[in-house]
Tab-separated table of C-alpha atoms in Angstrom:
chain	number	residue	atom	x	y	z
A	15	MET	CA	6.385	2.880	-26.377
A	16	ARG	CA	4.123	0.058	-25.268
A	17	ARG	CA	1.535	-1.278	-27.652
A	18	ALA	CA	-1.252	-2.333	-25.261
A	19	ALA	CA	-1.743	-0.472	-21.992
A	20	ILE	CA	-4.089	-1.196	-19.130
A	21	ALA	CA	-5.197	2.045	-17.435
A	22	LEU	CA	-3.990	2.593	-13.892
A	23	LEU	CA	-7.207	3.091	-11.961
A	24	CYS	CA	-6.921	1.905	-8.395
A	25	VAL	CA	-9.291	2.091	-5.431
A	26	GLY	CA	-7.803	1.413	-2.023
A	27	CYS	CA	-4.147	1.415	-3.060
A	28	ASN	CA	-1.907	0.857	-0.065
A	29	ALA	CA	1.554	0.997	-1.568
A	30	ALA	CA	4.075	2.941	0.479
A	31	TRP	CA	4.195	6.242	-1.374
A	32	GLY	CA	7.718	7.099	-0.232
A	33	ILE	CA	6.399	8.988	2.788
A	34	GLU	CA	8.357	7.296	5.499
A	35	GLY	CA	10.957	9.515	7.114
A	36	ALA	CA	12.391	9.175	10.591
A	37	ASP	CA	10.550	8.354	13.795
A	38	SER	CA	11.472	11.662	15.417
A	39	LEU	CA	8.758	14.048	16.541
A	40	LEU	CA	8.753	17.079	14.286
A	41	VAL	CA	6.417	19.914	15.235
A	42	ASP	CA	5.857	22.978	13.093
A	43	SER	CA	5.409	26.467	14.486
A	44	GLY	CA	2.512	26.926	16.870
A	45	ALA	CA	1.388	25.543	20.194
A	46	PRO	CA	2.296	21.957	21.138
A	47	PRO	CA	-0.388	19.269	20.854
A	48	ALA	CA	-3.193	19.651	23.338
A	49	ASP	CA	-4.728	16.877	25.409
A	50	THR	CA	-7.590	14.820	24.052
A	51	GLU	CA	-10.322	16.032	26.388
A	52	LYS	CA	-13.460	17.377	24.759
A	53	ALA	CA	-12.524	20.976	25.591
A	54	ALA	CA	-9.327	20.603	23.578
A	55	CYS	CA	-11.423	20.700	20.412
A	56	ASP	CA	-13.156	23.955	21.305
A	57	PRO	CA	-12.245	26.995	19.191
A	58	GLU	CA	-9.891	29.593	20.675
A	59	PRO	CA	-9.701	33.273	19.717
A	60	GLY	CA	-6.711	34.022	17.502
A	61	VAL	CA	-5.813	30.316	17.094
A	62	ALA	CA	-6.320	27.892	14.203
A	63	LYS	CA	-6.998	24.385	15.506
A	64	VAL	CA	-7.663	20.892	14.257
A	65	CYS	CA	-9.563	18.064	15.920
A	66	LEU	CA	-8.983	14.642	14.351
A	67	THR	CA	-10.956	11.564	15.391
A	68	PHE	CA	-9.573	8.161	14.423
A	69	LYS	CA	-11.881	5.176	14.084
A	70	ALA	CA	-11.378	1.500	13.179
A	71	PRO	CA	-13.865	-0.989	11.667
A	72	ALA	CA	-14.396	-4.611	12.628
A	73	HIS	CA	-11.298	-6.796	12.235
A	74	PRO	CA	-10.124	-10.400	12.743
A	75	ALA	CA	-9.588	-11.667	16.266
A	76	TYR	CA	-6.144	-11.773	17.854
A	77	ASP	CA	-5.714	-15.510	18.342
A	78	VAL	CA	-4.004	-18.506	16.782
A	79	THR	CA	-6.888	-19.190	14.377
A	80	THR	CA	-6.475	-15.892	12.527
A	81	GLY	CA	-2.694	-15.777	12.067
A	82	ALA	CA	-2.236	-13.056	14.681
A	83	ALA	CA	0.167	-15.076	16.808
A	84	THR	CA	2.392	-15.919	13.838
A	85	HIS	CA	2.796	-12.254	12.982
A	86	ARG	CA	3.096	-11.097	16.601
A	87	ILE	CA	0.162	-8.725	16.553
A	88	ASP	CA	-2.156	-8.154	19.496
A	89	GLY	CA	-4.162	-5.016	18.778
A	90	LEU	CA	-1.863	-2.855	20.879
A	91	GLY	CA	0.178	-0.132	19.256
A	92	VAL	CA	0.541	3.527	18.404
A	93	ILE	CA	-1.059	5.811	15.822
A	94	ARG	CA	1.503	7.630	13.686
A	95	ILE	CA	0.118	10.896	12.301
A	96	ASP	CA	1.858	12.679	9.434
A	97	VAL	CA	0.645	16.194	8.643
A	98	PHE	CA	1.430	17.780	5.263
A	99	ASP	CA	0.972	21.335	4.019
A	100	GLN	CA	1.253	20.139	0.409
A	101	ASP	CA	-0.652	17.360	-1.332
A	102	PRO	CA	1.184	14.104	-0.427
A	103	THR	CA	0.098	12.507	-3.699
A	104	ASP	CA	3.592	13.611	-4.701
A	105	PRO	CA	5.778	11.134	-2.756
A	106	THR	CA	8.624	13.660	-2.527
A	107	VAL	CA	6.553	16.043	-0.407
A	108	PRO	CA	7.833	15.977	3.211
A	109	TYR	CA	5.589	15.998	6.244
A	110	VAL	CA	5.665	19.169	8.348
A	111	GLN	CA	4.610	17.455	11.547
A	112	ARG	CA	4.887	13.895	12.822
A	113	LEU	CA	3.665	12.591	16.144
A	114	LYS	CA	2.441	9.428	17.776
A	115	LEU	CA	-0.591	8.727	19.926
A	116	PRO	CA	-0.734	8.272	22.863
A	117	LEU	CA	1.157	11.538	23.313
A	118	THR	CA	2.156	10.432	26.802
A	119	GLY	CA	3.902	7.329	25.480
A	120	GLY	CA	2.959	3.689	25.795
A	121	GLU	CA	0.341	2.031	23.613
A	122	LEU	CA	-3.356	2.139	22.958
A	123	ARG	CA	-5.690	-0.689	22.030
A	124	VAL	CA	-7.262	-0.523	18.582
A	125	ASP	CA	-10.532	-1.786	20.052
A	126	GLU	CA	-10.634	1.325	22.238
A	127	LEU	CA	-10.946	3.591	19.210
A	128	PRO	CA	-12.268	6.173	18.450
A	129	THR	CA	-9.610	8.444	19.869
A	130	THR	CA	-9.097	12.149	19.235
A	131	TRP	CA	-6.106	14.402	18.719
A	132	ALA	CA	-6.582	18.147	19.030
A	133	SER	CA	-3.931	20.780	18.409
A	134	ALA	CA	-3.192	24.317	17.361
A	135	ILE	CA	-1.923	24.310	13.799
A	136	GLY	CA	-0.924	26.799	11.136
A	137	ALA	CA	-3.787	28.289	9.137
A	138	GLY	CA	-4.295	26.875	5.654
A	139	LYS	CA	-4.925	23.516	3.984
A	140	HIS	CA	-3.373	20.366	5.430
A	141	TRP	CA	-3.411	16.679	4.489
A	142	ILE	CA	-3.291	13.708	6.843
A	143	ILE	CA	-1.798	10.223	6.493
A	144	ALA	CA	-2.184	8.100	9.618
A	145	GLN	CA	-1.305	4.530	10.539
A	146	PHE	CA	-1.936	2.351	13.590
A	147	GLU	CA	1.282	0.343	13.994
A	148	ASP	CA	0.942	-2.990	15.767
A	149	ASN	CA	4.002	-5.192	15.194
A	150	LYS	CA	6.857	-3.851	17.313
A	151	THR	CA	9.526	-6.392	16.322
A	152	LEU	CA	10.247	-5.430	12.701
A	153	MET	CA	12.087	-2.367	11.449
A	154	ARG	CA	9.659	-0.225	9.448
A	155	VAL	CA	11.793	0.567	6.436
A	156	GLY	CA	11.241	-0.044	2.741
A	157	GLU	CA	8.705	-2.787	2.059
A	158	ASN	CA	8.277	-3.370	5.807
A	159	PHE	CA	6.814	0.086	6.378
A	160	TYR	CA	3.311	-1.426	6.265
A	161	GLN	CA	2.716	-4.647	8.212
A	162	VAL	CA	-0.114	-7.122	8.643
A	163	GLY	CA	-2.208	-5.968	11.585
A	164	ASP	CA	-1.629	-2.283	10.922
A	165	PHE	CA	-4.615	-0.018	10.299
A	166	VAL	CA	-3.985	2.577	7.603
A	167	THR	CA	-5.397	5.619	5.875
A	168	VAL	CA	-6.764	4.537	2.497
A	169	PRO	CA	-6.922	7.301	-0.121
A	170	THR	CA	-9.797	7.480	-2.549
A	171	ARG	CA	-9.103	7.781	-6.255
A	172	LEU	CA	-10.845	10.053	-8.712
A	173	PRO	CA	-11.989	8.763	-12.140
A	174	ASN	CA	-8.866	10.339	-13.656
A	175	GLY	CA	-6.704	8.212	-11.365
A	176	ARG	CA	-5.648	10.956	-8.948
A	177	LEU	CA	-5.289	9.942	-5.291
A	178	VAL	CA	-7.187	11.952	-2.702
A	179	TRP	CA	-5.909	11.866	0.901
A	180	PRO	CA	-7.942	13.184	3.861
A	181	SER	CA	-7.543	16.942	4.200
A	182	PHE	CA	-8.848	19.900	6.169
A	183	ASP	CA	-8.698	23.690	6.060
A	184	ALA	CA	-7.548	25.343	9.286
A	185	ALA	CA	-8.690	28.903	9.980
A	186	VAL	CA	-7.975	31.327	12.812
A	187	ASP	CA	-10.689	31.366	15.513
A	188	GLN	CA	-12.018	28.007	14.276
A	189	THR	CA	-11.503	24.276	14.825
A	190	ALA	CA	-11.373	22.075	11.738
A	191	ARG	CA	-12.856	18.652	12.482
A	192	LEU	CA	-12.180	15.469	10.576
A	193	GLU	CA	-13.008	11.799	11.149
A	194	ILE	CA	-10.643	9.209	9.661
A	195	THR	CA	-11.402	5.480	9.565
A	196	LEU	CA	-8.211	3.420	9.524
A	197	GLN	CA	-8.572	0.157	7.595
A	198	PRO	CA	-6.908	-3.113	8.717
A	199	LEU	CA	-4.124	-4.610	6.605
A	200	ARG	CA	-4.097	-8.317	5.855
A	201	ARG	CA	-1.146	-10.225	4.422
A	202	VAL	CA	-1.262	-12.317	1.247
A	203	ASP	CA	1.585	-14.825	0.938
A	204	VAL	CA	2.355	-15.648	-2.688
A	205	GLU	CA	4.389	-18.317	-4.489
A	206	LEU	CA	5.345	-17.586	-8.096
A	207	GLN	CA	7.249	-19.544	-10.722
A	208	ALA	CA	7.953	-19.257	-14.434
A	209	ASP	CA	6.091	-21.903	-16.406
A	210	ALA	CA	8.292	-24.340	-18.336
A	211	SER	CA	6.626	-23.293	-21.611
A	212	LEU	CA	8.277	-19.850	-21.483
A	213	ARG	CA	11.656	-21.412	-22.200
A	214	THR	CA	10.631	-22.469	-25.701
A	215	THR	CA	7.952	-19.881	-26.490
A	216	TYR	CA	10.262	-16.920	-25.931
A	217	LYS	CA	13.649	-18.416	-26.749
A	218	ASP	CA	14.149	-15.862	-29.558
A	219	PHE	CA	13.285	-12.854	-27.394
A	220	ALA	CA	15.166	-10.813	-24.802
A	221	VAL	CA	13.585	-12.115	-21.603
A	222	ASN	CA	15.752	-11.555	-18.538
A	223	GLY	CA	12.997	-12.288	-16.059
A	224	ASP	CA	14.190	-10.047	-13.251
A	225	GLY	CA	12.515	-6.977	-11.798
A	226	PRO	CA	9.905	-5.785	-9.273
A	227	VAL	CA	6.617	-7.675	-9.069
A	228	THR	CA	3.276	-5.856	-9.107
A	229	PHE	CA	0.063	-7.467	-7.863
A	230	ALA	CA	-3.378	-6.330	-9.013
A	231	LEU	CA	-6.746	-7.273	-7.534
A	232	PHE	CA	-9.804	-6.630	-9.679
A	233	ASP	CA	-13.257	-7.898	-10.618
A	234	GLY	CA	-14.550	-8.972	-14.016
A	235	GLU	CA	-12.283	-9.255	-17.026
A	236	LEU	CA	-9.112	-7.229	-17.573
A	237	THR	CA	-9.776	-4.352	-19.999
A	238	SER	CA	-8.548	-0.838	-20.647
A	239	SER	CA	-11.188	0.466	-18.211
A	240	THR	CA	-10.533	-1.960	-15.367
A	241	VAL	CA	-10.717	-0.374	-11.927
A	242	PHE	CA	-8.151	-2.069	-9.714
A	243	LEU	CA	-9.117	-2.727	-6.115
A	244	GLU	CA	-5.445	-3.048	-5.254
A	245	LEU	CA	-2.251	-2.329	-7.152
A	246	ILE	CA	0.936	-2.796	-5.186
A	247	SER	CA	4.566	-3.549	-5.999
A	248	VAL	CA	7.053	-5.627	-4.041
A	249	GLY	CA	10.792	-6.048	-4.348
A	250	CYS	CA	12.930	-7.246	-7.217
A	251	MET	CA	12.809	-10.965	-8.036
A	252	LYS	CA	14.649	-13.244	-10.467
A	253	ALA	CA	12.320	-15.698	-12.198
A	254	ALA	CA	14.929	-17.136	-14.629
A	255	PRO	CA	12.201	-18.133	-17.127
A	256	LEU	CA	14.578	-19.426	-19.830
A	257	THR	CA	16.385	-21.875	-17.563
A	258	LEU	CA	15.709	-25.578	-17.160
A	259	MET	CA	14.602	-25.220	-13.532
A	260	PRO	CA	13.048	-21.814	-12.775
A	261	PRO	CA	13.123	-21.128	-9.013
A	262	LEU	CA	10.072	-20.997	-6.775
A	263	LEU	CA	9.704	-17.374	-5.688
A	264	LYS	CA	8.120	-16.556	-2.338
A	265	THR	CA	6.875	-13.078	-1.533
A	266	HIS	CA	3.891	-11.293	0.011
A	267	PHE	CA	1.909	-8.091	-0.030
A	268	THR	CA	-0.495	-6.374	2.349
A	269	THR	CA	-3.940	-5.130	1.460
A	270	THR	CA	-7.086	-3.656	2.976
A	271	VAL	CA	-9.203	-5.464	0.373
A	272	THR	CA	-11.316	-8.469	1.404
A	273	GLY	CA	-13.588	-10.839	-0.509
A	274	ASN	CA	-13.189	-12.960	-3.641
A	275	HIS	CA	-11.392	-11.189	-6.484
A	276	LYS	CA	-9.299	-11.843	-9.585
A	277	ILE	CA	-5.530	-11.542	-9.139
A	278	LEU	CA	-2.790	-10.772	-11.646
A	279	ALA	CA	0.953	-10.738	-10.977
A	280	SER	CA	3.343	-8.922	-13.297
A	281	LEU	CA	7.127	-9.156	-13.097
A	282	GLU	CA	8.260	-5.895	-14.674
A	283	ASP	CA	11.312	-7.046	-16.598
A	284	TYR	CA	11.821	-3.743	-18.406
A	285	ASP	CA	9.596	-0.681	-18.109
A	286	ASN	CA	7.919	-0.023	-14.748
A	287	ARG	CA	6.830	3.567	-15.371
A	288	SER	CA	4.140	3.191	-18.022
A	289	ALA	CA	0.551	2.146	-17.382
A	290	PHE	CA	0.225	-1.311	-15.826
A	291	PRO	CA	1.019	-3.908	-17.105
A	292	THR	CA	4.096	-2.844	-19.029
A	293	SER	CA	5.707	-4.262	-22.170
A	294	GLY	CA	8.259	-6.992	-21.555
A	295	SER	CA	6.620	-8.028	-18.278
A	296	LEU	CA	6.102	-11.652	-17.245
A	297	LEU	CA	2.410	-12.207	-16.487
A	298	THR	CA	0.366	-14.784	-14.663
A	299	PRO	CA	-2.889	-15.601	-16.542
A	300	ASP	CA	-4.579	-12.335	-17.545
A	301	VAL	CA	-7.386	-13.889	-19.599
A	302	MET	CA	-9.771	-15.696	-17.261
A	303	ALA	CA	-7.451	-14.722	-14.445
A	304	PRO	CA	-7.639	-16.879	-11.297
A	305	SER	CA	-9.552	-15.710	-8.251
A	306	MET	CA	-8.529	-15.736	-4.618
A	307	GLU	CA	-10.371	-15.248	-1.338
A	308	ILE	CA	-9.218	-12.773	1.297
A	309	SER	CA	-11.273	-13.549	4.375
A	310	SER	CA	-12.597	-10.775	6.592
A	311	THR	CA	-12.079	-13.035	9.629
A	312	SER	CA	-8.373	-13.808	9.053
A	313	TRP	CA	-5.203	-11.734	8.981
A	314	THR	CA	-3.673	-13.911	6.259
A	315	ALA	CA	-4.379	-15.399	2.836
A	316	SER	CA	-2.287	-17.254	0.257
A	317	HIS	CA	-2.006	-17.608	-3.505
A	318	SER	CA	0.197	-19.447	-5.979
A	319	ALA	CA	0.555	-18.914	-9.719
A	320	LYS	CA	2.873	-19.331	-12.674
A	321	PHE	CA	4.094	-16.757	-15.159
A	322	VAL	CA	2.674	-18.003	-18.454
A	323	LYS	CA	3.313	-15.187	-20.960
A	324	VAL	CA	5.450	-12.160	-21.739
A	325	LEU	CA	3.531	-9.037	-22.687
A	326	ASN	CA	4.762	-7.508	-25.961
A	327	PRO	CA	8.205	-9.179	-25.718
A	328	TYR	CA	11.265	-7.373	-26.964
A	329	ARG	CA	13.630	-8.782	-29.553
A	330	ALA	CA	17.275	-9.185	-28.703
A	331	GLY	CA	19.159	-6.037	-29.614
A	332	GLU	CA	16.211	-3.658	-29.290
A	333	LYS	CA	17.120	-0.420	-27.533
A	334	VAL	CA	15.125	-0.573	-24.343
A	335	ASP	CA	15.817	0.285	-20.731
A	336	GLU	CA	16.241	-2.910	-18.764
A	337	LEU	CA	15.386	-3.222	-15.093
A	338	LYS	CA	18.052	-5.131	-13.237
A	339	CYS	CA	17.843	-6.704	-9.811
A	340	PRO	CA	20.591	-5.566	-7.433
């Protein structure tokens, strides 16, 4: 049981919620997708329909000054639409329909949005998660599911922490209409390293220093009521904080957040299921945490920091569940 928890309240979280699946086109019962002409959104007797319009806000240019060339993005891609008949807040819930726009194949240009998809669909409540996929050179699995240059559905979060994804209610003889603004993802490249002071400060504690790293963006000071603008985890890393020469760790995360905000990195050495940050974790400065700028005119940003403390460290021999890197 941890002794000091920070509440998990996050606005604009973009972590991959386990809803990935295959790239195959899965269509539930009902008529196939209609074309995108205006008439396709008109109601039809005896049919439940949906008409989704996808929009995109302003974004960085696609040239060498913004990092677009480095990441092989050009504003051309496809919109992946996942339709759920259960709330996808539960990452184990499967989609019931997956398709890509343009339906005829090829690519569309993000600057040509808005675009509309209309279709017959089963009556009842449905949820939507959509993503404009730009980079065509990387396999979209695991941490690579979301890439810089993508435009994604950003869920809102209620005061109790519950995610809310776009949804609609389909009814026979009616067309449910929904507009979804897809937000651009920028990439933050990060260098992390265990500070030399950890070796002596925590020499009598059980500090393995390996586990997934979580990044948090926030404003103000870190308290139990902090609302995180971003909270996202990346893969397992080995910081080796009790060695003479801790390695320099290089990683990155993607975010829809822009502006100047505080940033905290937490290497979750033990527990990664309790409220963030968890006991036994290696932390970058959490008091007077450093700030970083994520420019609205660039696809990339960078940050470097050192792990300077262990939150509620465990003593050697304590019965705790360790997280181990593969």
